[in-house]
Amino acid sequence: MQEYKVDRRGYYGEFGGAYVPEMLYPNVEELRNRYLDIMHETSFQKEFQDLLKDYVGRPSPLYLAKRLSKHYNTNIFLKREDLNHTGAHKINNTIGQILLAKRLGKTRIIAETGAGQHGVATATVCALMGMECIVYMGAIDIERQAPNVSRMKMMGATVRPAMSGSQTLKDATNEAIRDWINNPVDTHYIIGSVVGPHPYPDMVARFQSVISEEMKWQLKEHTGNENPDIIIACVGGGSNAAGAYYHYMDDKDVRLVAVEAAGLGVDSGESAATSVLGSRGIIHGSRTLLMQTKDGQIIEPYSLSAGLDYPGIGPLHAHLIETGRAEAVSITDKEALDAAFFCSRQEGIIPALETAHAFAAMDKIKYKKDDIIVINLSGRGDKDLATFVKHL
Ligand SMILES: *Cc1c(COP(=O)(O)O)cnc(C)c1O
């Protein structure tokens, strides 16, 4: 039984689906009809696996964090996605999607980005494949995230500012969708998380599932058992968490912990804790939990960490949380900052601010001394140094 995988209609329980305007229907339908066949082709798998190994640097290590383990009096392993090329898990997905785009005969790639991390991962694979790359980014985010804008341009991408609305991620996504409607034949839209209309959440989860595939044999080597007791991951849209959970979702002995950003506090009005504050609705083409007003206007989320600053969660996570399969924990900016410093000083690893939320969850959850806990170290903190130094 695969209770937590997507069904044939694109749903996870009551969440998911493909709620797209009619103009977008052919693009999404082409993808839905072709993605599984292409992903199962031997030549696709070979090219994907070769690039993950030689270009991304996989497998990423599974590291027993001895000092953290001692402090918490348990056994903590870190899955080192921070060591991937471009510094986070996002490249696993962009490599997969660009190989798929090539096989669909596409020559032009578009993407949306908030903090710029997904934009950089997309610009990277476009340079690698010699494809045209246009990244939509909110005008305000372009100012806030200047180093990532430079990285994208350095690799030959065009960064187009989204000038509408609040000039952030939501508006960049709207611009990208508009572009896709106008260029249905030659363009593929690379979405950066397990969000959007079916088949995106499933496709992205499958590309990221390499994380838990490796965890299984790595844990077996370390502990003699391929299952941990607990897996902890931060959730923005939910792609790194989906990858870390994927091969364990039907194994109910493995506890799944989903860590959201509480911003200034869940009740502060400045938060991104969607599972607590969200209600059922449709955002970016899927039915899920999202932060909205009574009349369905999206509430601007807030988190110090740009990668968790999203008003929804992917439909898979809505389903995991609503059915009780995953435990949701919310962590404030302050708690995440403290955890980032603690991890840096205990292990000599500076985590991304997003990832620091996952570390902070150790102070909130129940666990036992003998437990084997895996924290998915989704990315490195170089990009967040300007924020960290303000709190030194
Ligand atoms: C983008 C990002 C996230 C949040 O995205 P998910 O899709 O929820 O994984 C988390 N950590 C890092 C390092 C990121 O760059």
Coordinates of C-alpha atoms and ligand atoms in Angstrom, one line a residue:
M1 CA 0.0 0.0 0.0
Q2 CA 1.3 3.4 -0.9
E3 CA -1.0 5.7 1.1
Y4 CA 1.1 8.7 0.7
K5 CA 2.1 8.7 -2.9
V6 CA 0.2 10.6 -5.5
D7 CA -2.9 8.9 -7.0
R8 CA -3.6 8.7 -10.8
R9 CA -5.6 12.0 -10.7
G10 CA -2.8 13.9 -9.0
Y11 CA -4.1 13.9 -5.5
Y12 CA -2.7 13.2 -2.1
G13 CA -5.9 12.4 -0.2
E14 CA -7.9 15.6 -0.6
F15 CA -4.9 17.8 -1.6
G16 CA -3.2 18.4 -5.0
G17 CA -4.8 18.3 -8.4
A18 CA -4.2 20.6 -11.3
Y19 CA -6.2 23.8 -11.1
V20 CA -4.9 25.7 -14.1
P21 CA -6.4 28.2 -16.5
E22 CA -7.5 26.8 -19.8
M23 CA -4.7 28.5 -21.7
L24 CA -2.2 26.5 -19.6
Y25 CA -3.9 23.2 -19.9
P26 CA -2.0 21.9 -23.0
N27 CA 1.4 22.5 -21.3
V28 CA 0.5 20.8 -18.1
E29 CA -1.2 18.0 -19.9
E30 CA 1.9 17.3 -22.1
L31 CA 4.0 17.1 -19.0
R32 CA 1.5 14.8 -17.2
N33 CA 1.3 12.4 -20.2
R34 CA 5.0 12.2 -20.6
Y35 CA 6.9 12.6 -17.3
L36 CA 6.8 9.1 -16.0
D37 CA 7.7 7.4 -19.3
I38 CA 10.6 9.8 -19.8
M39 CA 11.9 9.4 -16.2
H40 CA 11.8 5.6 -16.6
E41 CA 13.8 5.5 -19.8
T42 CA 17.2 3.8 -19.3
S43 CA 19.0 6.6 -21.1
F44 CA 17.4 9.2 -18.9
Q45 CA 18.3 7.4 -15.7
K46 CA 21.9 7.0 -16.9
E47 CA 22.3 10.6 -17.8
F48 CA 20.6 11.7 -14.5
Q49 CA 22.6 9.4 -12.3
D50 CA 25.9 10.3 -14.0
L51 CA 25.3 14.0 -13.5
L52 CA 24.3 13.6 -9.9
K53 CA 27.5 11.7 -9.3
D54 CA 30.1 13.7 -11.3
Y55 CA 28.5 17.2 -11.5
V56 CA 26.5 17.5 -8.2
G57 CA 29.0 15.3 -6.2
R58 CA 26.6 12.7 -5.0
P59 CA 26.2 10.6 -2.9
S60 CA 26.1 13.4 -0.3
P61 CA 27.6 12.0 3.0
L62 CA 25.6 10.9 6.0
Y63 CA 27.6 12.2 8.9
L64 CA 27.3 11.2 12.5
A65 CA 27.4 14.6 14.4
K66 CA 29.1 13.4 17.6
R67 CA 29.1 16.7 19.6
L68 CA 25.5 17.5 18.7
S69 CA 24.6 13.9 19.6
K70 CA 26.3 14.2 23.0
H71 CA 24.6 17.5 23.7
Y72 CA 21.2 16.1 23.0
N73 CA 22.0 12.7 24.5
T74 CA 20.9 10.8 21.4
N75 CA 22.2 9.9 18.0
I76 CA 22.1 12.6 15.3
F77 CA 23.1 12.0 11.7
L78 CA 23.3 14.9 9.2
K79 CA 22.4 14.3 5.5
R80 CA 24.8 16.7 3.9
E81 CA 22.9 18.3 1.0
D82 CA 24.9 21.4 1.8
L83 CA 27.9 19.8 0.1
N84 CA 26.1 19.6 -3.3
H85 CA 27.2 21.8 -6.2
T86 CA 25.5 25.2 -5.7
G87 CA 25.2 24.5 -2.0
A88 CA 21.7 22.9 -1.5
H89 CA 19.4 20.2 -2.5
K90 CA 17.7 22.3 -5.2
I91 CA 20.1 21.2 -7.9
N92 CA 18.8 17.6 -7.7
N93 CA 15.5 18.8 -9.1
T94 CA 16.8 21.3 -11.7
I95 CA 19.1 18.6 -13.2
G96 CA 16.2 16.2 -13.5
Q97 CA 13.8 18.8 -15.0
I98 CA 16.3 20.1 -17.6
L99 CA 16.9 16.5 -18.8
L100 CA 13.2 16.1 -19.1
A101 CA 12.8 19.4 -20.9
K102 CA 15.4 18.3 -23.5
R103 CA 13.5 15.1 -24.2
L104 CA 10.3 17.1 -24.6
G105 CA 12.1 19.0 -27.3
K106 CA 12.1 22.3 -25.4
T107 CA 14.8 24.9 -26.0
R108 CA 13.9 27.6 -23.6
I109 CA 13.7 27.5 -19.8
I110 CA 11.8 29.7 -17.4
A111 CA 11.7 29.7 -13.6
E112 CA 10.5 31.8 -10.7
T113 CA 12.7 32.5 -7.7
G114 CA 12.3 34.2 -4.3
A115 CA 15.7 34.3 -2.5
G116 CA 17.4 33.4 -5.8
Q117 CA 18.5 29.9 -4.7
H118 CA 16.2 28.1 -7.2
G119 CA 17.1 30.7 -9.8
V120 CA 20.8 29.9 -9.4
A121 CA 20.2 26.2 -9.6
T122 CA 18.2 26.7 -12.8
A123 CA 20.8 29.1 -14.4
T124 CA 23.4 26.5 -13.5
V125 CA 21.8 23.6 -15.4
C126 CA 20.8 25.9 -18.3
A127 CA 24.5 26.8 -18.7
L128 CA 25.4 23.1 -18.4
M129 CA 23.0 22.2 -21.2
G130 CA 23.4 25.4 -23.4
M131 CA 19.7 26.4 -23.0
E132 CA 18.2 29.8 -22.9
C133 CA 17.2 30.8 -19.3
I134 CA 14.8 33.4 -18.1
V135 CA 14.3 33.8 -14.3
Y136 CA 11.4 35.9 -13.0
M137 CA 12.1 37.5 -9.7
G138 CA 10.3 40.1 -7.7
A139 CA 11.8 43.6 -8.0
I140 CA 12.2 43.9 -4.2
D141 CA 13.8 40.5 -4.1
I142 CA 16.3 41.5 -6.8
E143 CA 17.5 44.3 -4.5
R144 CA 17.5 42.1 -1.4
Q145 CA 19.4 39.2 -3.0
A146 CA 22.0 40.9 -5.1
P147 CA 24.7 38.2 -4.9
N148 CA 22.4 35.5 -6.3
V149 CA 21.3 37.9 -9.1
S150 CA 24.9 38.3 -10.0
R151 CA 25.5 34.6 -10.0
M152 CA 22.6 34.0 -12.4
K153 CA 23.8 36.7 -14.8
M154 CA 27.4 35.4 -14.6
M155 CA 26.0 32.1 -15.9
G156 CA 24.2 33.8 -18.8
A157 CA 20.6 33.9 -17.4
T158 CA 18.3 36.8 -18.0
V159 CA 16.7 38.0 -14.7
R160 CA 13.4 39.7 -15.3
P161 CA 11.9 41.8 -12.5
A162 CA 8.3 41.2 -11.5
M163 CA 6.9 44.7 -10.9
S164 CA 3.3 43.9 -9.9
G165 CA 1.8 43.3 -6.4
S166 CA 4.2 43.0 -3.5
Q167 CA 7.1 42.5 -6.0
T168 CA 8.1 39.2 -4.4
L169 CA 7.9 35.4 -5.0
K170 CA 4.1 35.2 -5.6
D171 CA 4.3 37.9 -8.3
A172 CA 7.4 36.3 -9.9
T173 CA 5.4 33.1 -10.1
N174 CA 2.5 34.9 -11.8
E175 CA 4.9 36.4 -14.4
A176 CA 6.4 33.0 -15.1
I177 CA 3.0 31.5 -15.7
R178 CA 2.1 34.3 -18.0
D179 CA 5.3 33.6 -20.0
W180 CA 4.5 29.9 -20.2
I181 CA 1.0 30.6 -21.6
N182 CA 2.6 32.8 -24.3
N183 CA 5.3 30.3 -25.2
P184 CA 3.7 26.8 -24.9
V185 CA 5.7 25.1 -27.7
D186 CA 9.4 25.8 -27.0
T187 CA 9.4 26.5 -23.2
H188 CA 9.6 24.4 -20.1
Y189 CA 8.8 25.9 -16.7
I190 CA 11.1 24.5 -14.0
I191 CA 9.2 24.8 -10.7
G192 CA 11.5 24.8 -7.6
S193 CA 9.6 22.9 -5.0
V194 CA 6.9 20.2 -4.5
V195 CA 4.2 22.8 -5.4
G196 CA 2.2 23.8 -8.4
P197 CA -0.3 21.7 -10.5
H198 CA 0.1 17.9 -10.9
P199 CA 2.5 16.5 -12.0
Y200 CA 4.9 19.0 -10.5
P201 CA 4.7 17.9 -6.9
D202 CA 5.2 14.3 -7.7
M203 CA 7.9 14.9 -10.3
V204 CA 9.9 17.1 -8.0
A205 CA 9.5 14.7 -5.1
R206 CA 10.8 11.9 -7.3
F207 CA 13.9 13.9 -8.4
Q208 CA 14.6 14.7 -4.7
S209 CA 13.9 11.2 -3.6
V210 CA 17.6 10.4 -4.2
I211 CA 18.1 11.8 -0.7
S212 CA 16.2 9.1 1.1
E213 CA 17.4 6.4 -1.4
E214 CA 21.0 7.2 -0.3
M215 CA 20.0 7.5 3.4
K216 CA 18.8 3.9 3.4
W217 CA 22.1 2.3 2.4
Q218 CA 24.1 4.8 4.4
L219 CA 22.2 4.2 7.6
K220 CA 22.6 0.5 7.0
E221 CA 26.3 0.9 6.8
H222 CA 26.5 3.1 9.9
T223 CA 23.9 1.4 12.1
G224 CA 23.0 -2.0 10.6
N225 CA 19.4 -0.8 10.0
E226 CA 18.2 1.2 7.0
N227 CA 15.5 2.9 9.0
P228 CA 16.0 5.8 11.4
D229 CA 13.6 6.5 14.2
I230 CA 13.0 10.2 13.2
I231 CA 13.7 12.3 10.1
I232 CA 13.6 16.1 10.6
A233 CA 13.5 18.5 7.7
C234 CA 12.5 22.1 7.2
V235 CA 9.5 22.9 4.9
G236 CA 9.1 25.9 2.7
G237 CA 7.3 24.4 -0.2
G238 CA 8.6 21.0 1.0
S239 CA 11.0 19.6 -1.6
N240 CA 14.0 18.8 0.6
A241 CA 11.6 17.2 3.2
A242 CA 9.8 15.3 0.4
G243 CA 13.2 13.9 -0.7
A244 CA 14.2 13.0 2.8
Y245 CA 10.8 11.3 3.6
Y246 CA 10.1 9.7 0.2
H247 CA 11.3 6.1 0.7
Y248 CA 10.1 6.1 4.3
M249 CA 6.6 7.5 4.0
D250 CA 4.9 4.1 4.1
D251 CA 7.1 2.9 7.0
K252 CA 5.1 4.1 9.9
D253 CA 7.8 3.3 12.5
V254 CA 9.8 6.2 11.0
R255 CA 8.6 9.5 12.5
L256 CA 8.5 12.4 10.1
V257 CA 9.0 15.9 11.5
A258 CA 8.2 18.9 9.3
V259 CA 9.6 22.2 10.5
E260 CA 8.0 25.4 9.5
A261 CA 9.0 29.0 10.0
A262 CA 7.1 30.8 12.7
G263 CA 8.8 34.1 11.9
L264 CA 8.3 36.5 14.8
G265 CA 5.9 33.9 16.4
V266 CA 2.8 31.9 15.2
D267 CA 0.4 34.5 16.6
S268 CA 2.4 37.6 15.8
G269 CA 0.9 38.3 12.4
E270 CA 4.4 37.9 11.0
S271 CA 4.7 34.2 10.3
A272 CA 4.9 31.5 7.7
A273 CA 3.7 28.6 9.8
T274 CA 1.2 27.4 7.1
S275 CA 0.1 24.2 8.8
V276 CA -1.1 26.1 11.9
L277 CA -2.3 29.3 10.2
G278 CA -3.4 27.9 6.9
S279 CA -6.8 26.7 5.6
R280 CA -7.9 24.8 2.6
G281 CA -7.7 26.6 -0.7
I282 CA -6.0 26.8 -4.1
I283 CA -2.6 28.3 -4.7
H284 CA -0.4 28.0 -7.8
G285 CA -2.5 25.3 -9.3
S286 CA -3.1 22.9 -6.4
R287 CA -5.5 22.5 -3.6
T288 CA -3.5 22.6 -0.3
L289 CA -3.2 24.5 2.9
L290 CA -2.4 28.2 2.6
M291 CA -2.5 31.4 4.5
Q292 CA -5.5 33.4 3.4
T293 CA -8.0 35.9 4.6
K294 CA -11.7 35.0 5.0
D295 CA -12.4 36.1 1.5
G296 CA -9.5 34.1 0.0
Q297 CA -6.9 36.8 -0.4
I298 CA -3.4 35.4 0.2
I299 CA -1.8 36.7 3.4
E300 CA 1.8 37.8 2.9
P301 CA 4.0 35.3 4.8
Y302 CA 7.0 36.4 6.9
S303 CA 10.2 34.6 7.9
L304 CA 13.8 35.9 8.2
S305 CA 14.7 33.0 6.0
A306 CA 13.7 33.7 2.4
G307 CA 13.5 30.0 1.5
L308 CA 10.7 29.4 4.0
D309 CA 8.8 32.6 3.3
Y310 CA 6.0 31.0 1.3
P311 CA 2.2 31.3 2.0
G312 CA 1.4 27.6 1.2
I313 CA 2.9 24.1 1.6
G314 CA 3.0 21.4 -1.1
P315 CA -0.1 19.1 -1.2
L316 CA 2.0 16.1 -0.1
H317 CA 2.8 17.8 3.2
A318 CA -0.7 19.1 3.7
H319 CA -1.8 15.4 3.4
L320 CA 1.0 14.1 5.7
I321 CA 0.3 16.7 8.4
E322 CA -3.6 16.5 8.2
T323 CA -3.5 12.7 8.4
G324 CA -1.1 12.8 11.3
R325 CA 1.7 11.0 9.4
A326 CA 4.0 13.9 9.9
E327 CA 4.4 16.1 13.0
A328 CA 4.6 19.8 12.3
V329 CA 6.8 22.0 14.5
S330 CA 7.2 25.8 14.1
I331 CA 10.4 27.6 14.9
T332 CA 10.8 31.4 15.3
D333 CA 13.5 33.5 13.6
K334 CA 15.3 33.8 17.0
E335 CA 15.2 30.1 17.7
A336 CA 16.6 29.4 14.2
L337 CA 19.4 31.9 14.5
D338 CA 20.4 30.4 17.9
A339 CA 20.4 26.9 16.3
A340 CA 22.6 28.2 13.4
F341 CA 25.2 29.5 15.8
F342 CA 25.0 26.3 17.9
C343 CA 25.5 24.0 15.0
S344 CA 28.3 26.1 13.6
R345 CA 30.2 26.0 16.9
Q346 CA 29.4 22.4 17.7
E347 CA 30.2 20.8 14.4
G348 CA 32.0 23.4 12.3
I349 CA 29.2 23.4 9.8
I350 CA 27.4 26.7 9.0
P351 CA 23.8 25.7 7.9
A352 CA 21.5 27.7 5.8
L353 CA 19.0 29.7 7.8
E354 CA 16.2 27.5 6.4
T355 CA 18.1 24.4 7.6
A356 CA 18.7 26.0 11.0
H357 CA 14.9 25.7 11.6
A358 CA 15.3 21.9 11.4
F359 CA 18.1 21.9 13.9
A360 CA 16.1 24.0 16.3
A361 CA 13.3 21.4 16.3
M362 CA 15.6 19.2 18.5
D363 CA 14.6 21.4 21.4
K364 CA 10.8 20.9 20.7
I365 CA 10.4 17.2 19.9
K366 CA 10.3 14.1 22.1
Y367 CA 13.0 11.5 21.5
K368 CA 14.8 8.7 23.3
K369 CA 18.5 8.1 24.0
D370 CA 18.7 5.1 21.7
D371 CA 16.9 6.9 18.8
I372 CA 18.6 7.3 15.4
I373 CA 17.7 10.8 14.2
V374 CA 18.5 12.2 10.7
I375 CA 18.4 15.9 10.2
N376 CA 18.3 16.8 6.5
L377 CA 21.0 19.5 6.1
S378 CA 19.3 21.1 3.1
G379 CA 21.9 23.8 2.4
R380 CA 24.9 25.7 3.5
G381 CA 24.8 29.1 5.2
D382 CA 27.2 31.2 3.0
K383 CA 24.3 33.0 1.5
D384 CA 23.0 34.0 5.0
L385 CA 26.3 35.4 6.4
A386 CA 25.1 39.0 6.1
T387 CA 22.2 38.0 8.4
F388 CA 24.3 36.0 10.8
V389 CA 26.9 38.7 11.3
K390 CA 24.2 41.2 12.5
H391 CA 23.6 38.8 15.4
L392 CA 27.2 37.9 16.2
Ligands
LIG1 C1 14.9 26.7 -0.9 C2 15.4 26.1 0.3 C3 14.6 25.5 1.3 C4 13.1 25.4 1.2 O1 12.6 24.8 0.1 P1 11.9 23.3 0.2 O2 11.3 23.1 -1.2 O3 10.9 23.4 1.3 O4 13.0 22.4 0.4 C5 15.2 24.9 2.4 N1 16.5 24.9 2.6 C6 17.3 25.5 1.6 C7 18.8 25.4 1.9 C8 16.8 26.1 0.5 O5 17.7 26.7 -0.4

